[in-house]
Every structure is written in C-alpha cells, then in structure tokens.
mmCIF file of C-alpha atoms in Angstrom:
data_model
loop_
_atom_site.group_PDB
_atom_site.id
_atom_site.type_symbol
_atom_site.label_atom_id
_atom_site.label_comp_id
_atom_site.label_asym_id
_atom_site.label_seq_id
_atom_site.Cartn_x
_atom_site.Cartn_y
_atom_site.Cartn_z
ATOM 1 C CA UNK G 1 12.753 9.445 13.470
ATOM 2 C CA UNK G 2 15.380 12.101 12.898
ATOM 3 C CA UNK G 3 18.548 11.133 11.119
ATOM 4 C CA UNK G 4 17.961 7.453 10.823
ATOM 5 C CA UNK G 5 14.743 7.952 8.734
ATOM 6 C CA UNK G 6 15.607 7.034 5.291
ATOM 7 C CA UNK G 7 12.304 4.919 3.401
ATOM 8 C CA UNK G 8 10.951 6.341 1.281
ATOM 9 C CA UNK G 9 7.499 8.192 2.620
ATOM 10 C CA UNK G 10 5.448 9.276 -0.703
ATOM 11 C CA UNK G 11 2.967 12.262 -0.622
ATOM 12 C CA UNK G 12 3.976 14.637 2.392
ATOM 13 C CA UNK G 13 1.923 17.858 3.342
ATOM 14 C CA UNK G 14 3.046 21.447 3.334
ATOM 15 C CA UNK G 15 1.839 24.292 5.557
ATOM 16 C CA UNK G 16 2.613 27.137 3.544
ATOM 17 C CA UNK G 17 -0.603 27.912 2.087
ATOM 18 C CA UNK G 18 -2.680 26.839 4.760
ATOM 19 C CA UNK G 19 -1.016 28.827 8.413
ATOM 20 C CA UNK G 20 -1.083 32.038 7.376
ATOM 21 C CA UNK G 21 -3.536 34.176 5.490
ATOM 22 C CA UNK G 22 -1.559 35.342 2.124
ATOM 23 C CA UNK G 23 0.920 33.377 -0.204
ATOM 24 C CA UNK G 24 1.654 32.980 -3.514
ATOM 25 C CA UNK G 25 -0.764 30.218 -4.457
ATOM 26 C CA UNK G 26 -3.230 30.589 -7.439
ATOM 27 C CA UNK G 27 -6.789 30.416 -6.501
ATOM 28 C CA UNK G 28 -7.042 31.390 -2.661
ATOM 29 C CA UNK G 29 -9.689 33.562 -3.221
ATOM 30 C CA UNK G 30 -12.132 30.843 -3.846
ATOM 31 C CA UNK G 31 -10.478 28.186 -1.836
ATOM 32 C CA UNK G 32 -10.068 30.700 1.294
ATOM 33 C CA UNK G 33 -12.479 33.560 0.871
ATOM 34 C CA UNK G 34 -12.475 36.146 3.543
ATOM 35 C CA UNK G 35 -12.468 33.140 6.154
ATOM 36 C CA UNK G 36 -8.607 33.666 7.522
ATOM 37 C CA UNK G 37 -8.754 34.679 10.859
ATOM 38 C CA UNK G 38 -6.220 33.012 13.419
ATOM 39 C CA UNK G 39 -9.042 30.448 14.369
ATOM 40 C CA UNK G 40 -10.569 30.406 11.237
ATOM 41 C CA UNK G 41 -7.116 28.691 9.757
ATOM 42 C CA UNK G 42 -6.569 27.019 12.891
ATOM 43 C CA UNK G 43 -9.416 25.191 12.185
ATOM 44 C CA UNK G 44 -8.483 25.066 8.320
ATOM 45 C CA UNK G 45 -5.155 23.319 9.274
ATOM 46 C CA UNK G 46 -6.567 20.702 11.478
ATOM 47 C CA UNK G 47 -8.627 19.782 8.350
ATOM 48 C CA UNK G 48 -6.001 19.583 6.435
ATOM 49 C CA UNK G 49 -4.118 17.327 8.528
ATOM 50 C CA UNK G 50 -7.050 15.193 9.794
ATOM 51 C CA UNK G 51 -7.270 14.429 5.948
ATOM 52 C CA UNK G 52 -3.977 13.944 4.747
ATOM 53 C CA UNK G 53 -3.070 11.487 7.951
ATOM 54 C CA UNK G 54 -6.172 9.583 7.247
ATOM 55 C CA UNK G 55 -4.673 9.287 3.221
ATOM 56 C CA UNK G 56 -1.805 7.451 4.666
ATOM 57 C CA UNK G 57 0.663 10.574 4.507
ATOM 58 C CA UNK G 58 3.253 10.545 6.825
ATOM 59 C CA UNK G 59 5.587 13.421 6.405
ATOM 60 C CA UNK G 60 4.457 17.430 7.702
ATOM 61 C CA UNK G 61 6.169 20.492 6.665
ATOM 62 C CA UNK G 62 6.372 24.153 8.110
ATOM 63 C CA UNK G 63 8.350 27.003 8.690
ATOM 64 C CA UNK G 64 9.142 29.581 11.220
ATOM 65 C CA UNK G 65 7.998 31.562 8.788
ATOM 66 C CA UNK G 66 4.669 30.291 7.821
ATOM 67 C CA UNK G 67 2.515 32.194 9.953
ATOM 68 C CA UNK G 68 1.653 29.741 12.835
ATOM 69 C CA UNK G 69 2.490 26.968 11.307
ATOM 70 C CA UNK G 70 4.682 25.283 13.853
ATOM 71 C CA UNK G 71 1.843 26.696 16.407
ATOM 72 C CA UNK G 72 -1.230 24.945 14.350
ATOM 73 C CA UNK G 73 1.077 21.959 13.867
ATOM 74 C CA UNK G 74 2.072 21.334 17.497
ATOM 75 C CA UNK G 75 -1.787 21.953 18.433
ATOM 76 C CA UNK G 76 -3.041 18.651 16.126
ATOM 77 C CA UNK G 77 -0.443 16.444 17.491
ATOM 78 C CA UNK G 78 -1.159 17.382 21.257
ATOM 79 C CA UNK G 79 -4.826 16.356 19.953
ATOM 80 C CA UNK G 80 -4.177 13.538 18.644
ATOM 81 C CA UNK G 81 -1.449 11.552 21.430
ATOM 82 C CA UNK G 82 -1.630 8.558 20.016
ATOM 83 C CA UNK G 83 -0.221 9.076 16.084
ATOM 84 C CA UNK G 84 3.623 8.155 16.760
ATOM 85 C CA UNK G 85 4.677 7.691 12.806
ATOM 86 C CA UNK G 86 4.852 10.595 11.212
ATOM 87 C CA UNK G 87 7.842 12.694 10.358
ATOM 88 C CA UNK G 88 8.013 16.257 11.635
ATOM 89 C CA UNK G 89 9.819 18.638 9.458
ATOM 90 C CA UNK G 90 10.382 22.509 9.959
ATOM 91 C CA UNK G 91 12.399 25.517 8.338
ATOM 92 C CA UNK G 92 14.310 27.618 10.083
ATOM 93 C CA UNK G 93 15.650 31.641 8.166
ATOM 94 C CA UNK G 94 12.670 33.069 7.846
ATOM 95 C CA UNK G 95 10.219 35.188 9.940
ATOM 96 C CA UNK G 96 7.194 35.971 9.155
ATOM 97 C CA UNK G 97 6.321 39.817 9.221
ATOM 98 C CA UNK G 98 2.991 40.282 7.695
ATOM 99 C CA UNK G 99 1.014 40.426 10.754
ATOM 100 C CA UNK G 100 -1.824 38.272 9.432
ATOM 101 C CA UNK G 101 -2.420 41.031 6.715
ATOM 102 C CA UNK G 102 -3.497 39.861 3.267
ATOM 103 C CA UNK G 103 -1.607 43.660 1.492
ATOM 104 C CA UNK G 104 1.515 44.336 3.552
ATOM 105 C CA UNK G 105 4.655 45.017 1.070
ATOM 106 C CA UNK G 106 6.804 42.399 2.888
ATOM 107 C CA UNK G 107 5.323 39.207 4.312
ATOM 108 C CA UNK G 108 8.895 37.114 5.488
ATOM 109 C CA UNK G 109 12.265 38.600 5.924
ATOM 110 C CA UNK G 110 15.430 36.402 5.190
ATOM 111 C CA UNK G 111 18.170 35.865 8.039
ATOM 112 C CA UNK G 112 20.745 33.091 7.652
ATOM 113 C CA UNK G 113 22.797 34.998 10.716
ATOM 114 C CA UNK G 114 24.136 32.197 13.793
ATOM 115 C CA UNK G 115 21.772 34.770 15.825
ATOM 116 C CA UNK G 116 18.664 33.949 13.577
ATOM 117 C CA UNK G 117 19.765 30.051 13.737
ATOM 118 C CA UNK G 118 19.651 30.508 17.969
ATOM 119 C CA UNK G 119 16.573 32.213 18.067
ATOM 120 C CA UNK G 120 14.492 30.634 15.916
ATOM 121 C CA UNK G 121 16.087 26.710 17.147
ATOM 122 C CA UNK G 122 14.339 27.697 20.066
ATOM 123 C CA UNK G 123 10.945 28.925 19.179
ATOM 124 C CA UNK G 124 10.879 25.694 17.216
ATOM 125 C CA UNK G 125 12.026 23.513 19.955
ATOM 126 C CA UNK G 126 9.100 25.324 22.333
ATOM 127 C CA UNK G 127 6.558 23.959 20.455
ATOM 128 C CA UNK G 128 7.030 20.776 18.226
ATOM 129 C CA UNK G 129 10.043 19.841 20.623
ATOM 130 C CA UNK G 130 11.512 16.240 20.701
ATOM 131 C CA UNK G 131 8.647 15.664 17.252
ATOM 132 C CA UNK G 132 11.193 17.697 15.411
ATOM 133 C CA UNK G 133 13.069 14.846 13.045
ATOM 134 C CA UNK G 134 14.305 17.250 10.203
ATOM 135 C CA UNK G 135 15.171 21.033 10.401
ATOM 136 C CA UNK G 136 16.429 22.847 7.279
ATOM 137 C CA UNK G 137 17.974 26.422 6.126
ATOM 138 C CA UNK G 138 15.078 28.088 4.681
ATOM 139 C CA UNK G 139 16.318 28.805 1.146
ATOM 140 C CA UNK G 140 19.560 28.443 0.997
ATOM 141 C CA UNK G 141 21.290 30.646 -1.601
ATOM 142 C CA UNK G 142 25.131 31.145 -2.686
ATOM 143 C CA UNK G 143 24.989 34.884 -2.216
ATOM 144 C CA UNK G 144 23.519 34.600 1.587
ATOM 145 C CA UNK G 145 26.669 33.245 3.088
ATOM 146 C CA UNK G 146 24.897 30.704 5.170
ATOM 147 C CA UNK G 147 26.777 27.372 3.323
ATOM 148 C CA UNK G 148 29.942 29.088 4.362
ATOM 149 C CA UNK G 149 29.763 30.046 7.714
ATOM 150 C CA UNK G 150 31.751 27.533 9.775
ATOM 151 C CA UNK G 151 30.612 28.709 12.855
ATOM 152 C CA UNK G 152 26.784 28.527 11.807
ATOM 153 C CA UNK G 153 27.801 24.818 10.530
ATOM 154 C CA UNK G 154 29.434 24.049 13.874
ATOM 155 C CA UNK G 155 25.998 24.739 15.701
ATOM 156 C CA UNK G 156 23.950 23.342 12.920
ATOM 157 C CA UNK G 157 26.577 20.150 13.690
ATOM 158 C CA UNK G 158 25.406 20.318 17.408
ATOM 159 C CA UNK G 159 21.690 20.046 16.370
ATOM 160 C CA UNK G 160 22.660 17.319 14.108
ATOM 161 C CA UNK G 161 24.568 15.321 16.697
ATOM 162 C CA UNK G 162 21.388 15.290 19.065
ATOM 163 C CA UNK G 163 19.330 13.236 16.322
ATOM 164 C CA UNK G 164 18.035 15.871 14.750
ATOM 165 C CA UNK G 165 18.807 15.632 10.392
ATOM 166 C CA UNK G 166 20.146 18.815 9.508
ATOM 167 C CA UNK G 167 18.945 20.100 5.770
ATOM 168 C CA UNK G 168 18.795 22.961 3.526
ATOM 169 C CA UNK G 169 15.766 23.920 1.320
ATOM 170 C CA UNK G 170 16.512 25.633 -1.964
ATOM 171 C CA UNK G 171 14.475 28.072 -4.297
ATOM 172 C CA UNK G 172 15.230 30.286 -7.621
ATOM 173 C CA UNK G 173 17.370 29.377 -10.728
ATOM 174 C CA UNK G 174 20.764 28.579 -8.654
ATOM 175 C CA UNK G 175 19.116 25.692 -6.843
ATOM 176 C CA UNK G 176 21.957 22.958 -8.404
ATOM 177 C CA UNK G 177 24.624 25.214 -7.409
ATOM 178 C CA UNK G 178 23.387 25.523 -3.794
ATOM 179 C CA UNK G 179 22.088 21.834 -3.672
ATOM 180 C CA UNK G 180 25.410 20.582 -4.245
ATOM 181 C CA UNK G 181 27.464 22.928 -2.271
ATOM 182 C CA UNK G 182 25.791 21.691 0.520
ATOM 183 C CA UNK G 183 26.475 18.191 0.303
ATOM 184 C CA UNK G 184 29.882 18.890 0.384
ATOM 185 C CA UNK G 185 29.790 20.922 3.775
ATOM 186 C CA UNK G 186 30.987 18.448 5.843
ATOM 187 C CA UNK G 187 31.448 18.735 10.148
ATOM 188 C CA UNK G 188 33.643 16.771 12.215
ATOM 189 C CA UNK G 189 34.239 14.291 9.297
ATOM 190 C CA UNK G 190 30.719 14.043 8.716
ATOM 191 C CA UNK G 191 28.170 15.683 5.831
ATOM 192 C CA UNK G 192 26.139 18.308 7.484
ATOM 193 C CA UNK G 193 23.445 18.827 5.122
ATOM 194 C CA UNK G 194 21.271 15.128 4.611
ATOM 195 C CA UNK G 195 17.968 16.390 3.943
ATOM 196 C CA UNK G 196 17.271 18.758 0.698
ATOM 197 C CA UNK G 197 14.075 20.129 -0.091
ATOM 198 C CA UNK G 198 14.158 21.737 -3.528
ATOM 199 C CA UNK G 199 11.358 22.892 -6.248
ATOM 200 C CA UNK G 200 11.244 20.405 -8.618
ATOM 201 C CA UNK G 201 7.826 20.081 -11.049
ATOM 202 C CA UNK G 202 7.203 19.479 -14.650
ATOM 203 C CA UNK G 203 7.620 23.594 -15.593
ATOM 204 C CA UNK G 204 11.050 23.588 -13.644
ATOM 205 C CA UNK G 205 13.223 20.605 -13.877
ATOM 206 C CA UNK G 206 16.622 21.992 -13.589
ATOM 207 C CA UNK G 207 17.571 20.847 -10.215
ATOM 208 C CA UNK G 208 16.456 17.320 -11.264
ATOM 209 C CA UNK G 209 20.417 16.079 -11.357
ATOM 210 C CA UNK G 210 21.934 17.416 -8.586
ATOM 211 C CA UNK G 211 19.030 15.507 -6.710
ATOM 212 C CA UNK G 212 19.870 12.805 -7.946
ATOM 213 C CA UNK G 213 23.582 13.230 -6.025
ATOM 214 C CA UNK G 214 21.899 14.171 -3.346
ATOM 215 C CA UNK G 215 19.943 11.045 -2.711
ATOM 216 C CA UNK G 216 23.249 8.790 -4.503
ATOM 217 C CA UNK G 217 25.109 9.610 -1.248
ATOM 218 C CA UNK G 218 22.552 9.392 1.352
ATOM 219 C CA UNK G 219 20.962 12.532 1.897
ATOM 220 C CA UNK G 220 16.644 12.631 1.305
ATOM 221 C CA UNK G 221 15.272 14.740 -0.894
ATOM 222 C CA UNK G 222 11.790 16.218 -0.441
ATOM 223 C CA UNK G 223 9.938 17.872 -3.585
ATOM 224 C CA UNK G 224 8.447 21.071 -2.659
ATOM 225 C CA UNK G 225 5.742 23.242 -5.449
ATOM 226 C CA UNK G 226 5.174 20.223 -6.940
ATOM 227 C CA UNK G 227 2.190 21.942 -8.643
ATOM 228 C CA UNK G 228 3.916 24.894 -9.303
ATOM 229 C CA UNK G 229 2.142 27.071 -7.090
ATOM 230 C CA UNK G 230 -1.198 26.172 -8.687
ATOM 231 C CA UNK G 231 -0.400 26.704 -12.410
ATOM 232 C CA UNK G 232 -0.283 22.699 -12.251
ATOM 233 C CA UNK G 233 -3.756 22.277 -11.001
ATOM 234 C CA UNK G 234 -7.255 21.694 -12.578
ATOM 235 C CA UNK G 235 -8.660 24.671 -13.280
ATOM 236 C CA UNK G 236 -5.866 26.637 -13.698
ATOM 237 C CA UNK G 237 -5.574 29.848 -15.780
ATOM 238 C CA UNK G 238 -1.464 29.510 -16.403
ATOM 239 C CA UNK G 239 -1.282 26.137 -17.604
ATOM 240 C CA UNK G 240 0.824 25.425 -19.891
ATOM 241 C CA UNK G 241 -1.940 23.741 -23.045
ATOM 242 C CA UNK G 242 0.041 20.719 -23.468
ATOM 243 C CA UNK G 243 0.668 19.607 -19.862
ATOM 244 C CA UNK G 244 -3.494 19.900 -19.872
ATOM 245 C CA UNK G 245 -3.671 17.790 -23.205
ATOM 246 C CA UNK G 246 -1.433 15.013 -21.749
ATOM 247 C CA UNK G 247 -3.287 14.814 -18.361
ATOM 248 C CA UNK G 248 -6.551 14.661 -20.482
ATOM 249 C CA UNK G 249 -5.567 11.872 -22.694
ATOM 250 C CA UNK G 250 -4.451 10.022 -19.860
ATOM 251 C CA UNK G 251 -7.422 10.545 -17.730
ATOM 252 C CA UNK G 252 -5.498 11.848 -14.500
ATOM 253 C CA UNK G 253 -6.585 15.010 -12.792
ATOM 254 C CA UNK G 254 -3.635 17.474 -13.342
ATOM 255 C CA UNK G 255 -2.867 17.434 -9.752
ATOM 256 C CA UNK G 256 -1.567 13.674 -9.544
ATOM 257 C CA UNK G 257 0.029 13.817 -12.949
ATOM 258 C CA UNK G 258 1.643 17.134 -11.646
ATOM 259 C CA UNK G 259 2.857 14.957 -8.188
ATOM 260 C CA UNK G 260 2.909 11.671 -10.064
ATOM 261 C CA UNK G 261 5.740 12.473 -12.053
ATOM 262 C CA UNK G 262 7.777 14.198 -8.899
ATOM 263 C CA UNK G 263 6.476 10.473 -7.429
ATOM 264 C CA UNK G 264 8.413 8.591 -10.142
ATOM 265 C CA UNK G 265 11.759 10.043 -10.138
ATOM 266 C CA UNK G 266 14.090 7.694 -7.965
ATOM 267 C CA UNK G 267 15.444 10.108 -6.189
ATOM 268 C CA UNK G 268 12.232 11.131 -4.297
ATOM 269 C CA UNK G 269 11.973 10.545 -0.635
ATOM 270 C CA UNK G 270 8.658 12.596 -0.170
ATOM 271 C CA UNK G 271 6.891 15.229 -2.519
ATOM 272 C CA UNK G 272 4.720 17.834 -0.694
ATOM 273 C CA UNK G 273 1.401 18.685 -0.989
ATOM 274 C CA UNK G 274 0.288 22.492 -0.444
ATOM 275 C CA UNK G 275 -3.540 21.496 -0.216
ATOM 276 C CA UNK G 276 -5.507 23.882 1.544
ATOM 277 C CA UNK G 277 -8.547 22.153 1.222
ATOM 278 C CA UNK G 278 -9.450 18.670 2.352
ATOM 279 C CA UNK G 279 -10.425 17.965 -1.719
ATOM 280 C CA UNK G 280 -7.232 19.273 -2.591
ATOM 281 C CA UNK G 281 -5.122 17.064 0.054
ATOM 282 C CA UNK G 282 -7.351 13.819 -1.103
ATOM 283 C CA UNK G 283 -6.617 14.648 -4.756
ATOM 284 C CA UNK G 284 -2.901 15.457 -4.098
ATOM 285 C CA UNK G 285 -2.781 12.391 -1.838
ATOM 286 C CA UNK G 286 -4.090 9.918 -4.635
ATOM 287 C CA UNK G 287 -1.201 10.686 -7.071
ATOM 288 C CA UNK G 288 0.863 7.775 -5.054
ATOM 289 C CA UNK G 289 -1.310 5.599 -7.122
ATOM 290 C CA UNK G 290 -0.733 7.262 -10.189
ATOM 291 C CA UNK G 291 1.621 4.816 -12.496
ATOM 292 C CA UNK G 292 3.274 6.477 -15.513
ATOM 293 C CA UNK G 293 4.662 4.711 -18.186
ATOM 294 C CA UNK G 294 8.096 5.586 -19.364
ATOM 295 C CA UNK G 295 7.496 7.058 -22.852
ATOM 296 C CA UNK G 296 4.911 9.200 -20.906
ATOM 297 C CA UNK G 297 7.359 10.132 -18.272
ATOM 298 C CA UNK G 298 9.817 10.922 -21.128
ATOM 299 C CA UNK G 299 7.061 13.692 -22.864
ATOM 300 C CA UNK G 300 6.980 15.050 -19.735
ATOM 301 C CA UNK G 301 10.480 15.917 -19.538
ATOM 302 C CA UNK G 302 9.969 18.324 -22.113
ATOM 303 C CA UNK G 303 7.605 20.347 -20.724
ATOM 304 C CA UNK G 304 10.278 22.194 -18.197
ATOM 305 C CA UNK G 305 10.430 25.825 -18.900
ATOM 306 C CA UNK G 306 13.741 27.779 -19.055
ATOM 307 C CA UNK G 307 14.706 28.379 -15.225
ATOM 308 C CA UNK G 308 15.357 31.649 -15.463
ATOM 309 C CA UNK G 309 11.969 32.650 -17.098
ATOM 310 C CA UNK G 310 10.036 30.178 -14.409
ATOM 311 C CA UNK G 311 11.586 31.852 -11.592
ATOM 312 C CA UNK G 312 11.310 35.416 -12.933
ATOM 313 C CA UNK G 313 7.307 34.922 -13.054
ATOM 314 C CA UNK G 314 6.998 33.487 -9.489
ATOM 315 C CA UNK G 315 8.745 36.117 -8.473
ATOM 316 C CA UNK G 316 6.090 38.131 -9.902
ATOM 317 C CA UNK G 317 3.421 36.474 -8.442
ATOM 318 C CA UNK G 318 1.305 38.386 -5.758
ATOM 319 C CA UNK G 319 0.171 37.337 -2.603
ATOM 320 C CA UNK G 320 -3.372 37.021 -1.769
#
C-alpha cells in the first residue's frame, strides 16, 4: 500500500502527542496528568488506536522522533494480525532526546545527514518493517540542505524503488518554498518526493496553494496540526473569538469545523488527528461528516493569521 496508494483516506491519526510524555499541545495537563510512564502511554496509545480504527480511520502517523512511537505502533498491529488496510506512515530526521522527561531544554534534535537517513531507515524497518507504505523527511527546510543532496536523494530513490512512497513533511513560514522544491527533485527520471505532509489549519493557510500542485501532479498530501496544536479545540484559551462564533452558529464542535474545513479542500488525501484521548479521536474522527457550505468555507478563509506571527508563537509554545 506504498506508492500505489492514492484514494483519498479522510481523518488519519497522529502519534505525536500521544508516544512520548511532553509536546507542544494545549491542555495535556488535564488530558495526561502525571499518568506518562512508558506503560502508562503504551497503554494510552493502544486506546487511541483501538478507537480511531474502530471510527473507520485508516491512515497512522509517527516519527523516529516521537518517543516510541514506531515501538507503540508496531506493538498494536502485532496485536491485532488480522487489520490488513491501513496505511502506515513514519518520519524519518529527527531523534528524540528527552529521555521521557517532561523539563529537559531539548526534546528532538534535527539531522537531515545520508548517515541520519541510514540509521534511522533501519530502526524503522526493525519494527513496523514491510507495514511501512510512506516514509518522509521530517521537516524539510531550505536552509537544512536535505532537498539538495543528490546523494541523500539517490538512497531516498532506492527506498522509493522498493515500494516504499518517499515524502517530505514541512513546518514554519517557508513551507511553499520547501513544498514545491520538492516536487521538482526528481531521480532517475522520476519525482522523488510524492507524499507531503504540511501544517495547514484555519490560523495558517499559507501553504494552501502549493498543495494544491502538489496533489495536481500526483503526489498526496496529508494535513498535519489541523487544530493548531489545540488553540482550535473546545475549550481552548487561544482561540481566536470569531472562529468560536462561527463554530457556535453552526452547531459543530470546534474540533470538526477545525478538521472539516482541512476535509473540504480538494487537495486533501488525509488530515491527521493528534487525539490523545479516545473522546478526542471520536470527536476528531466525526468531522468526515461535517459538510460545509461554500459561503461558510469562504468566511473561513479569512480567519488565517499572518505566517510569520503564527509560527513565531508556536515556536514559543512550551512543552508539557
């Protein structure tokens, strides 16, 4: 289910929040508590995914760098032999450093080296395997290097040619810049880069175009923070009044209107939930259903913050 997979597969799930015991992610002190021990998020994770595969989602997300993600991950489908359709993704230019502390100064460290590529290929491959379908550069940046090193591309081009799709994932205010550099890193004749996983919500829309040329020559694209590392969610203490006004008028928890709209923009092959709870993954889960009129998705269009300013305050956000 690697580089032919190309219909569209909705609501996806994310590990980020849930394999490891700090990140970025409003609210983890209620939704977590003290409870993140090793097992404790084991256990967390399984819930999670017990949840969102019984909601009909189909597409799962880690990271090298997401604590034991790929670990947790490769645990629930040894459990569970007989689910055969779902789409394994993973991230590879990251490790994760924070030794399962919640107030270490640095919890990942970037490495977009040919040496990281190698070493991490195979941790990966030791536990999810022949499951892997999609492997992407972990935030892929102009100023790392890694969408210009041929020989990195050459190997990358190896993984690709044994079925494996071959992506990049992209974060701060250059995302358009990197997204389309990489479709035009090409190997042998052939694009390289067919999967891109980008941040795209209603508070930072900027990338929204070069997605679009993404998917317009074949390559899926996979929303990630479609919730905007909380601020998008009920409850919230960040969120922007008038993106609360609209979901209230239209009667939608601010979750699915959140993922809704990501849902409704053609361009979407999957858009990720970060649930960490199974409430959160049913909520998250429901916006498939969620049908928004055009006028409404056109008010929502102006709710995108300068990308600058968005990505200056995540940036700022702590972990916890």
């Amino acid at each position: 289910m690697g580089a032919g997979t190309t219909a569209p597969i909705g609501v996806g799930i994310g590990l980020a929040a849930v394999a490891r015991p700090a990140y970025i992610t409003s609210g983890r002190a209620l939704d977590l508590g003290g409870h993140r021990s090793i097992e404790e998020l084991r256990a967390r994770t399984t819930a999670v995914l017990d949840t969102a595969y019984a909601a009909g989602v189909r597409y799962l997300d880690a990271a090298r760098s997401y604590g034991r993600a790929e670990e947790f991950l490769a645990g629930w489908l040894a459990a569970h032999p007989e689910i055969d359709d779902v789409v394994i993704g993973s991230k590879w230019g990251y490790r994760y450093v924070g030794g399962w502390q919640l107030d270490v100064p640095v919890h990942e460290v970037k490495d977009h080296s040919l040496a990281a590529f190698t070493e991490q290929l195979a941790e990966t491959a030791a536990l999810l395997g022949p499951r892997l379908a999609i492997y992407h550069v972990h935030s892929a940046t102009l100023d790392t290097g890694v969408l210009d090193d041929t020989a990195l591309h050459r190997a990358l081009a190896a993984l690709r040619d044994r079925g494996v799709r071959v992506g990049v994932s992209t974060s701060g205010p250059g995302q358009p810049e990197a997204v389309l550099k990489a479709l035009d890193v090409e190997v042998d004749g052939a694009p390289l880069f067919t999967s891109i996983q980008a941040t795209w919500n209603l508070l930072e829309q900027s990338v929204g175009p070069a997605l679009a040329e993404a998917a317009a020559r074949g390559a899926l694209v996979i929303v990630k923070e479609g919730v905007a590392n909380g601020r998008l969610t009920p409850g919230a203490s960040d969120t922007p009044p008038r993106v609360v006004e609209i979901a209230e008028r239209l009667g939608v928890p601010l979750d699915q209107l959140a993922l809704g709209a990501a849902l409704a923009q053609p361009w979407a092959w999957s858009v990720l939930s970060g649930g960490v709870t199974p409430a959160q993954v049913e909520s998250n889960a429901a916006a498939a259903a969620v049908q928004l009129p055009e006028d409404v998705l056109a008010e929502l269009g102006e709710l995108a913050e300068d990308p600058k300013t968005y990505w200056s305050a995540r940036a700022s956000r702590a972990w916890s």
